[in-house]
CSV table of C-alpha atoms in Angstrom, one decimal:
chain,number,residue,atom,x,y,z
O,209,MET,CA,81.2,5.9,-24.7
O,210,SER,CA,78.1,4.5,-22.9
O,211,GLU,CA,75.1,7.4,-22.8
O,212,ALA,CA,77.8,10.2,-21.6
O,213,ILE,CA,77.5,8.2,-18.1
O,214,SER,CA,80.5,8.5,-15.9
O,215,PHE,CA,82.0,5.1,-14.7
O,216,SER,CA,84.5,5.0,-11.7
O,217,LYS,CA,88.2,4.4,-12.9
O,218,ARG,CA,89.8,1.5,-12.2
O,219,THR,CA,93.1,1.5,-9.9
O,220,LYS,CA,93.2,-2.2,-9.5
O,221,SER,CA,92.5,-5.6,-10.8
O,222,PRO,CA,90.3,-6.2,-12.5
O,223,PHE,CA,90.9,-3.4,-15.1
O,224,ARG,CA,87.8,-2.4,-17.6
O,225,TYR,CA,89.8,-4.5,-20.7
O,226,ASP,CA,92.1,-7.8,-18.8
O,227,ILE,CA,93.4,-10.4,-19.0
O,228,VAL,CA,93.6,-14.2,-17.6
O,229,GLY,CA,97.0,-14.8,-17.4
O,230,SER,CA,98.6,-16.7,-19.5
O,231,PHE,CA,100.2,-16.2,-22.8
O,232,LEU,CA,101.7,-18.5,-25.7
O,233,ARG,CA,105.0,-20.0,-25.1
O,234,PRO,CA,107.6,-17.9,-27.6
O,235,GLU,CA,109.4,-21.3,-29.5
O,236,THR,CA,112.8,-20.0,-27.9
O,237,LEU,CA,111.5,-21.0,-24.7
O,238,LYS,CA,109.7,-24.2,-26.2
O,239,GLN,CA,113.0,-25.5,-27.7
O,240,ALA,CA,114.8,-24.4,-24.0
O,241,ARG,CA,112.2,-26.6,-21.9
O,242,ALA,CA,112.3,-29.6,-24.1
O,243,GLN,CA,116.5,-29.3,-24.4
O,244,PHE,CA,116.2,-29.4,-20.5
O,245,ALA,CA,113.9,-32.0,-20.3
O,246,ALA,CA,116.2,-34.4,-22.3
O,247,GLY,CA,119.4,-33.4,-19.6
O,248,LYS,CA,121.2,-31.0,-22.9
O,249,ILE,CA,120.9,-28.0,-20.3
O,250,ASP,CA,121.1,-27.2,-17.2
O,251,ARG,CA,118.1,-25.1,-14.9
O,252,ALA,CA,120.4,-22.3,-14.7
O,253,ALA,CA,120.5,-22.0,-19.0
O,254,LEU,CA,116.8,-23.0,-19.2
O,255,THR,CA,115.9,-20.0,-16.3
O,256,ALA,CA,118.4,-18.0,-18.2
O,257,VAL,CA,116.0,-18.4,-21.2
O,258,GLU,CA,112.8,-17.8,-19.2
O,259,ASP,CA,113.8,-14.4,-17.9
O,260,THR,CA,114.6,-12.9,-21.1
O,261,GLU,CA,111.5,-14.3,-22.7
O,262,ILE,CA,109.4,-13.1,-19.6
O,263,ILE,CA,110.9,-9.6,-19.6
O,264,LYS,CA,110.4,-9.5,-23.4
O,265,LEU,CA,106.6,-10.3,-23.1
O,266,ILE,CA,106.1,-7.4,-19.6
O,267,LYS,CA,107.5,-4.7,-22.3
O,268,GLN,CA,104.5,-6.5,-25.0
O,269,GLU,CA,102.3,-6.4,-22.6
O,270,GLU,CA,102.8,-2.5,-20.9
O,271,THR,CA,103.1,-2.0,-24.6
O,272,ALA,CA,99.2,-3.5,-25.3
O,273,GLY,CA,98.1,-1.0,-22.4
O,274,LEU,CA,97.6,-3.5,-19.6
O,275,LYS,CA,98.1,-2.2,-16.5
O,276,ALA,CA,97.8,-5.8,-14.7
O,277,VAL,CA,100.2,-7.8,-16.2
O,278,THR,CA,101.7,-11.7,-15.5
O,279,ASP,CA,105.1,-13.2,-16.5
O,280,GLY,CA,102.5,-15.3,-18.4
O,281,GLU,CA,102.9,-18.3,-16.8
O,282,PHE,CA,106.2,-19.4,-19.1
O,283,ARG,CA,107.9,-20.6,-16.1
O,284,ARG,CA,105.3,-23.5,-16.0
O,285,SER,CA,103.9,-26.7,-17.7
O,286,TRP,CA,100.7,-26.4,-16.2
O,287,TRP,CA,98.6,-23.6,-15.2
O,288,HIS,CA,98.1,-25.5,-11.5
O,289,LEU,CA,100.1,-28.6,-11.1
O,290,ASP,CA,103.7,-26.6,-11.1
O,291,PHE,CA,102.3,-24.7,-8.3
O,292,PHE,CA,101.2,-27.7,-6.6
O,293,TRP,CA,104.7,-29.2,-6.9
O,294,GLY,CA,106.3,-26.1,-5.5
O,295,PHE,CA,104.7,-27.1,-1.7
O,296,GLN,CA,107.0,-29.0,0.0
O,297,GLY,CA,105.3,-32.7,1.0
O,298,ILE,CA,103.8,-32.7,-2.9
O,299,SER,CA,106.2,-34.0,-5.8
O,300,TYR,CA,105.0,-35.0,-9.6
O,301,LYS,CA,103.8,-38.4,-10.3
O,302,VAL,CA,102.9,-39.8,-14.0
O,303,PRO,CA,99.4,-41.2,-13.6
O,304,GLU,CA,97.5,-44.3,-15.8
O,305,HIS,CA,95.8,-40.9,-18.0
O,306,GLY,CA,96.1,-37.6,-18.1
O,307,TYR,CA,92.7,-34.9,-18.2
O,308,PHE,CA,90.2,-35.9,-20.6
O,309,PHE,CA,89.1,-33.1,-22.5
O,310,HIS,CA,86.8,-33.1,-25.1
O,311,GLY,CA,88.6,-35.3,-28.2
O,312,GLU,CA,91.7,-35.5,-26.3
O,313,GLU,CA,93.4,-36.1,-23.5
O,314,THR,CA,95.9,-34.5,-21.8
O,315,ARG,CA,99.6,-35.6,-21.0
O,316,LYS,CA,99.7,-37.9,-17.9
O,317,ALA,CA,100.9,-35.8,-15.1
O,318,THR,CA,99.4,-35.2,-11.2
O,319,VAL,CA,100.9,-34.8,-7.5
O,320,THR,CA,101.3,-37.2,-5.0
O,321,VAL,CA,101.4,-36.7,-1.3
O,322,THR,CA,105.6,-37.8,0.3
O,323,ASP,CA,105.0,-36.0,3.7
O,324,LYS,CA,103.0,-32.9,5.5
O,325,ILE,CA,102.0,-30.3,2.9
O,326,ASP,CA,104.2,-26.9,3.7
O,327,GLY,CA,104.5,-23.5,1.9
O,328,HIS,CA,107.7,-22.3,3.3
O,329,ASN,CA,110.4,-21.3,0.7
O,330,HIS,CA,107.8,-21.9,-2.6
O,331,PRO,CA,109.5,-21.0,-5.9
O,332,PHE,CA,106.6,-19.0,-7.2
O,333,VAL,CA,107.5,-16.1,-4.6
O,334,ASP,CA,110.7,-15.4,-6.7
O,335,HIS,CA,109.2,-15.7,-9.4
O,336,PHE,CA,106.9,-12.9,-8.6
O,337,LYS,CA,109.9,-10.9,-7.5
O,338,PHE,CA,111.7,-11.4,-11.1
O,339,THR,CA,108.6,-9.8,-12.8
O,340,GLN,CA,107.7,-7.2,-10.3
O,341,ALA,CA,111.5,-6.2,-10.9
O,342,HIS,CA,110.5,-5.6,-14.4
O,343,VAL,CA,107.0,-3.6,-14.9
O,344,SER,CA,107.2,-0.2,-15.2
O,345,LYS,CA,105.8,2.5,-13.0
O,346,GLY,CA,102.5,2.6,-11.9
O,347,VAL,CA,102.2,-1.5,-13.7
O,348,GLN,CA,100.8,-3.7,-11.5
O,349,VAL,CA,102.2,-7.3,-11.5
O,350,LYS,CA,99.1,-10.1,-11.2
O,351,GLN,CA,100.0,-13.6,-9.5
O,352,THR,CA,97.8,-16.0,-10.8
O,353,LEU,CA,97.6,-19.2,-8.3
O,354,PRO,CA,95.1,-22.1,-8.6
O,355,ALA,CA,92.4,-22.2,-5.5
O,356,PRO,CA,93.2,-24.3,-2.8
O,357,ALA,CA,89.6,-26.4,-3.9
O,358,GLN,CA,91.4,-27.0,-7.2
O,359,LEU,CA,94.9,-28.7,-5.1
O,360,LEU,CA,91.6,-30.4,-2.9
O,361,VAL,CA,90.4,-32.4,-5.8
O,362,GLU,CA,93.8,-33.4,-7.6
O,363,LEU,CA,94.6,-34.8,-3.8
O,364,LEU,CA,90.5,-36.1,-3.4
O,365,SER,CA,91.1,-38.2,-6.8
O,366,PRO,CA,90.4,-42.0,-6.6
O,367,THR,CA,94.0,-42.3,-7.9
O,368,ASN,CA,96.1,-40.1,-5.1
O,369,LEU,CA,93.9,-40.6,-2.3
O,370,PRO,CA,95.4,-43.9,-1.2
O,371,GLU,CA,98.8,-42.4,-0.5
O,372,VAL,CA,97.3,-39.0,0.9
O,373,ARG,CA,95.7,-41.1,3.4
O,374,LYS,CA,98.8,-42.6,4.2
O,375,ILE,CA,99.9,-39.1,5.7
O,376,TYR,CA,96.3,-37.7,6.2
O,377,PRO,CA,94.2,-40.0,7.4
O,378,THR,CA,91.4,-37.6,8.2
O,379,ASP,CA,89.9,-34.8,5.6
O,380,GLU,CA,89.9,-32.4,8.5
O,381,ALA,CA,93.9,-32.4,8.9
O,382,LEU,CA,94.6,-32.5,5.0
O,383,PHE,CA,92.2,-29.2,5.0
O,384,ALA,CA,93.6,-27.6,7.6
O,385,ASP,CA,97.2,-28.0,6.2
O,386,ILE,CA,96.3,-26.8,2.7
O,387,THR,CA,94.9,-23.6,4.1
O,388,LYS,CA,97.8,-23.4,6.4
O,389,ALA,CA,100.4,-24.3,3.0
O,390,TYR,CA,98.5,-21.5,0.8
O,391,LYS,CA,98.3,-19.1,3.6
O,392,GLN,CA,102.1,-19.3,3.7
O,393,VAL,CA,102.4,-18.6,0.0
O,394,ILE,CA,100.1,-15.6,-0.2
O,395,ALA,CA,101.9,-14.1,3.0
O,396,ASP,CA,105.5,-14.6,1.6
O,397,LEU,CA,104.0,-13.0,-1.7
O,398,TYR,CA,102.6,-10.2,0.1
O,399,ASP,CA,105.9,-9.5,1.3
O,400,ALA,CA,107.3,-9.6,-1.4
O,401,GLY,CA,104.9,-6.7,-2.7
O,402,ALA,CA,102.3,-8.6,-4.4
O,403,ARG,CA,98.6,-6.8,-3.8
O,404,THR,CA,96.5,-9.2,-6.8
O,405,ILE,CA,96.2,-12.5,-6.7
O,406,GLN,CA,93.7,-14.5,-8.9
O,407,LEU,CA,92.9,-18.1,-8.0
O,408,ASP,CA,92.5,-19.9,-10.9
O,409,ASP,CA,89.2,-22.4,-10.5
O,410,CYS,CA,88.2,-25.4,-12.4
O,411,THR,CA,86.6,-27.1,-9.8
O,412,TRP,CA,83.2,-24.8,-10.2
O,413,GLY,CA,83.3,-25.1,-13.7
O,414,MET,CA,83.3,-28.9,-13.4
O,415,LEU,CA,80.2,-29.0,-11.3
O,416,VAL,CA,78.2,-26.9,-14.0
O,417,ALA,CA,78.7,-30.1,-16.0
O,418,THR,CA,76.8,-34.0,-14.5
O,419,LEU,CA,79.4,-35.6,-12.8
O,420,PRO,CA,80.1,-39.1,-13.1
O,421,LYS,CA,79.2,-40.9,-9.5
O,422,ASP,CA,82.8,-41.3,-8.8
O,423,PHE,CA,84.3,-37.9,-9.7
O,424,ILE,CA,85.2,-37.9,-5.9
O,425,ASN,CA,85.4,-40.6,-3.8
O,426,GLY,CA,87.4,-39.3,-1.0
O,427,LEU,CA,84.5,-37.7,1.5
O,428,ALA,CA,82.3,-39.5,4.0
O,429,GLY,CA,84.4,-42.3,4.4
O,430,GLY,CA,84.3,-43.0,0.7
O,431,GLU,CA,80.8,-42.5,-0.2
O,432,PRO,CA,80.1,-40.5,-3.2
O,433,THR,CA,79.7,-36.9,-2.7
O,434,THR,CA,76.5,-34.8,-4.2
O,435,ASP,CA,76.9,-32.0,-6.1
O,436,ASP,CA,75.9,-29.9,-3.0
O,437,GLU,CA,78.3,-31.1,-0.6
O,438,LEU,CA,81.2,-30.3,-3.4
O,439,LYS,CA,79.7,-26.9,-3.4
O,440,GLN,CA,80.2,-26.0,0.3
O,441,LEU,CA,83.5,-28.1,0.4
O,442,TYR,CA,85.2,-25.8,-2.8
O,443,LEU,CA,83.7,-22.5,-0.7
O,444,ASN,CA,84.9,-23.2,2.6
O,445,ILE,CA,88.1,-24.4,1.4
O,446,ASN,CA,88.4,-21.2,-0.6
O,447,ASN,CA,87.0,-18.5,1.8
O,448,SER,CA,89.2,-20.6,4.6
O,449,VAL,CA,92.6,-19.3,2.5
O,450,ILE,CA,90.5,-15.9,1.7
O,451,ASP,CA,89.7,-14.8,5.1
O,452,GLY,CA,92.0,-13.0,7.5
O,453,LEU,CA,94.6,-11.9,4.4
O,454,PRO,CA,95.6,-8.0,4.2
O,455,ALA,CA,92.9,-5.6,3.7
O,456,ASP,CA,95.1,-4.1,0.9
O,457,LEU,CA,94.9,-7.7,-0.7
O,458,THR,CA,93.2,-8.2,-4.0
O,459,VAL,CA,91.5,-11.2,-4.5
O,460,ASN,CA,90.2,-12.4,-7.4
O,461,THR,CA,88.9,-15.8,-8.9
O,462,HIS,CA,88.6,-17.1,-12.2
O,463,ILE,CA,86.1,-19.9,-13.3
O,464,CYS,CA,87.1,-22.0,-15.9
O,465,ARG,CA,85.7,-25.4,-17.6
O,466,GLY,CA,89.4,-26.5,-18.8
O,467,ASN,CA,91.5,-24.8,-21.6
O,468,TYR,CA,93.8,-27.1,-23.3
O,469,HIS,CA,94.9,-27.4,-26.7
O,470,SER,CA,92.2,-25.3,-27.7
O,471,THR,CA,89.6,-27.7,-26.1
O,472,TRP,CA,87.2,-27.9,-23.0
O,473,ALA,CA,86.2,-30.2,-20.2
O,474,ALA,CA,82.7,-29.0,-19.4
O,475,ALA,CA,79.5,-27.5,-21.1
O,476,GLY,CA,76.9,-25.9,-18.7
O,477,GLY,CA,75.5,-22.4,-17.5
O,478,TYR,CA,76.4,-21.3,-14.0
O,479,ASP,CA,72.9,-21.8,-12.5
O,480,LYS,CA,74.2,-25.2,-10.7
O,481,VAL,CA,76.5,-23.0,-8.8
O,482,ALA,CA,75.7,-19.4,-9.0
O,483,ASP,CA,74.8,-19.8,-5.6
O,484,PRO,CA,76.8,-20.3,-3.3
O,485,LEU,CA,79.6,-19.1,-5.5
O,486,PHE,CA,78.4,-15.9,-6.1
O,487,SER,CA,76.7,-14.8,-2.9
O,488,GLN,CA,79.0,-16.5,-0.6
O,489,GLU,CA,82.7,-16.7,-1.9
O,490,HIS,CA,84.7,-14.1,0.1
O,491,VAL,CA,86.4,-12.6,-3.5
O,492,ASN,CA,86.6,-9.0,-5.0
O,493,ALA,CA,85.7,-9.9,-8.5
O,494,TYR,CA,84.9,-13.1,-10.9
O,495,TYR,CA,86.5,-13.5,-14.4
O,496,LEU,CA,83.9,-15.7,-16.3
O,497,GLU,CA,83.8,-17.5,-19.2
O,498,TYR,CA,80.8,-16.2,-21.8
O,499,ASP,CA,82.5,-16.7,-25.3
O,500,SER,CA,80.5,-19.4,-26.2
O,501,ASP,CA,76.6,-21.2,-25.7
O,502,ARG,CA,78.3,-24.1,-23.2
O,503,SER,CA,78.8,-20.9,-20.7
O,504,GLY,CA,74.9,-20.6,-20.6
O,505,SER,CA,73.1,-16.9,-20.1
O,506,PHE,CA,74.0,-14.1,-18.0
O,507,ASP,CA,71.1,-14.9,-15.7
O,508,PRO,CA,73.4,-16.1,-12.8
O,509,LEU,CA,74.7,-13.1,-12.7
O,510,ALA,CA,72.0,-11.9,-10.9
O,511,LYS,CA,73.7,-13.9,-7.8
O,512,VAL,CA,76.6,-12.1,-7.9
O,513,SER,CA,76.5,-9.8,-4.8
O,514,ASP,CA,77.0,-6.0,-4.7
O,515,ASP,CA,80.1,-5.5,-3.4
O,516,LYS,CA,81.7,-7.8,-6.5
O,517,LEU,CA,82.8,-7.2,-9.9
O,518,VAL,CA,82.3,-9.4,-12.9
O,519,VAL,CA,84.9,-9.5,-15.9
O,520,LEU,CA,83.1,-10.9,-19.0
O,521,GLY,CA,85.1,-13.4,-20.8
O,522,LEU,CA,83.4,-12.5,-24.2
O,523,LEU,CA,86.3,-12.9,-26.4
O,524,THR,CA,87.9,-16.9,-26.7
O,525,SER,CA,91.5,-17.6,-26.4
O,526,LYS,CA,90.6,-20.8,-28.4
O,527,ASP,CA,90.8,-19.5,-31.7
O,528,GLY,CA,92.2,-16.6,-33.5
O,529,LYS,CA,88.8,-15.0,-35.3
O,530,LEU,CA,88.0,-11.8,-34.0
O,531,GLU,CA,84.6,-11.6,-32.6
O,532,ASP,CA,82.0,-8.9,-34.1
O,533,ARG,CA,82.7,-5.9,-32.0
O,534,GLN,CA,79.0,-4.8,-31.7
O,535,LYS,CA,78.0,-8.3,-30.7
O,536,VAL,CA,80.1,-8.2,-27.8
O,537,ILE,CA,78.8,-4.7,-27.0
O,538,ASP,CA,75.5,-5.9,-27.1
O,539,ARG,CA,76.2,-9.1,-24.8
O,540,ILE,CA,78.6,-6.4,-22.2
O,541,HIS,CA,74.5,-4.2,-22.3
O,542,GLU,CA,72.9,-7.8,-21.6
O,543,ALA,CA,74.8,-8.7,-18.8
O,544,ALA,CA,74.6,-5.1,-17.3
O,545,LYS,CA,71.1,-5.9,-16.8
O,546,PHE,CA,71.7,-8.3,-14.2
O,547,VAL,CA,75.1,-6.3,-12.9
O,548,PRO,CA,75.6,-3.0,-13.2
O,549,LEU,CA,77.7,-1.7,-15.7
O,550,ASP,CA,80.2,0.0,-13.9
O,551,ARG,CA,81.2,-3.5,-12.1
O,552,LEU,CA,81.8,-4.8,-15.6
O,553,CYS,CA,84.9,-5.6,-17.2
O,554,LEU,CA,85.9,-7.4,-20.0
O,555,SER,CA,88.5,-9.8,-21.4
O,556,THR,CA,89.0,-13.1,-23.0
O,557,GLN,CA,87.2,-15.7,-21.5
O,558,CYS,CA,91.1,-17.8,-20.4
O,559,GLY,CA,94.7,-17.5,-20.7
O,560,PHE,CA,96.2,-18.6,-24.6
O,561,ALA,CA,98.0,-21.1,-22.8
O,562,SER,CA,96.9,-23.0,-19.9
O,563,THR,CA,99.7,-25.3,-20.5
O,564,GLU,CA,102.7,-25.0,-22.4
O,565,GLU,CA,101.0,-26.9,-25.5
O,566,GLY,CA,99.2,-23.5,-25.8
O,567,ASN,CA,95.6,-22.9,-27.8
O,568,ILE,CA,95.7,-23.3,-31.6
O,569,LEU,CA,96.1,-19.1,-32.2
O,570,THR,CA,98.9,-17.2,-33.1
O,571,PRO,CA,101.0,-14.9,-31.0
O,572,ASP,CA,99.7,-11.8,-33.5
O,573,ASP,CA,96.0,-13.5,-33.0
O,574,GLN,CA,96.5,-13.3,-28.9
O,575,TRP,CA,97.7,-9.5,-29.2
O,576,ALA,CA,94.9,-8.7,-31.5
O,577,LYS,CA,92.3,-9.9,-29.2
O,578,ILE,CA,93.6,-8.0,-26.0
O,579,ALA,CA,93.5,-4.9,-28.8
O,580,LEU,CA,89.8,-5.7,-29.5
O,581,ALA,CA,89.1,-6.0,-25.5
O,582,LYS,CA,90.4,-2.4,-25.4
O,583,SER,CA,89.2,-0.8,-28.2
O,584,ILE,CA,85.7,-1.7,-27.1
O,585,ALA,CA,86.4,-0.9,-23.5
O,586,GLU,CA,87.4,2.1,-24.4
O,587,GLU,CA,83.9,2.7,-25.8
O,588,VAL,CA,81.8,1.2,-23.5
O,589,TRP,CA,83.4,2.7,-20.2
O,590,GLY,CA,85.2,5.4,-22.1
O,591,VAL,CA,88.7,4.2,-20.7
O,592,ASP,CA,92.0,5.4,-21.5
O,593,GLU,CA,94.3,3.0,-20.0
O,594,LYS,CA,97.8,3.2,-21.8
């Protein structure tokens, strides 16, 4: 424990040692999804396998000492697209290309707008209810959702924009319906008992890198959009959803540079986005990637406003090699030069399987990472959250 200092006890997310949310899919689940895709089993049979594996995962998370658990995103193929497809008015589409990562192209999948976007009866609400029904007393369920800005970027891409414009001639109408749809889903989750929402957001993570000129052509009448305009756009739409939510609903965000099959999409420090991201986005905490040189220094953390927490993603989820314990502890104290130690927590830099492919490590590896985070947190903050 650091210098016998007394730290505040975390009673809600984020906790001193935490997770981003996704876990490696068990082979049984992968097989069931393949059988469903091939038409060999029906939806009910797939759901039964998902249910079984999620219950097993929850028990593993609780055994690992986690106080905020997820369903591992076991019902999803993608961390973001499945949620988008759950909105009324949005459907699945196969584009010409997948997403481009460092040395790898993903599967081809995106969204298409077929009608006005609406958030009623979203399937993720029932997913949450199932998870909530199977956790032990005192264990919280963290519901991960892609950030509103993420949907906006997907819809305003050159691939999807022509279809969007058939339904939404103006950006203002599109923004309004995205906001309304998100608020509806979150209200339904809240009514179902959700008290922690995590907005996973790659939009800021992409802005840390130099973007191609045609990254988004959907604004200002089709004119290329500057980084500053994009920052304001992402901030505005995320805050439009967050503002007005119940006071006892915790909203955190995870900022990501891409996490697909152990590869990444963007590189660069947080310097370019720290203001307004750290100073003006209305979240409770930031889960930040800090597992490699691609993430830059801790200096931008000086922009984090005094009422917010930072979860340092110092343990990589991209491979199974365990980090040097003392180096991680040293880095936590280095970050504490910019954000007080009492407002810091520790996690992996991202989930273990942002898509169903998963990263290149074993199930034992992922639990060893969590055990290391727990052990380090107990030493640094003196916590024992069994």
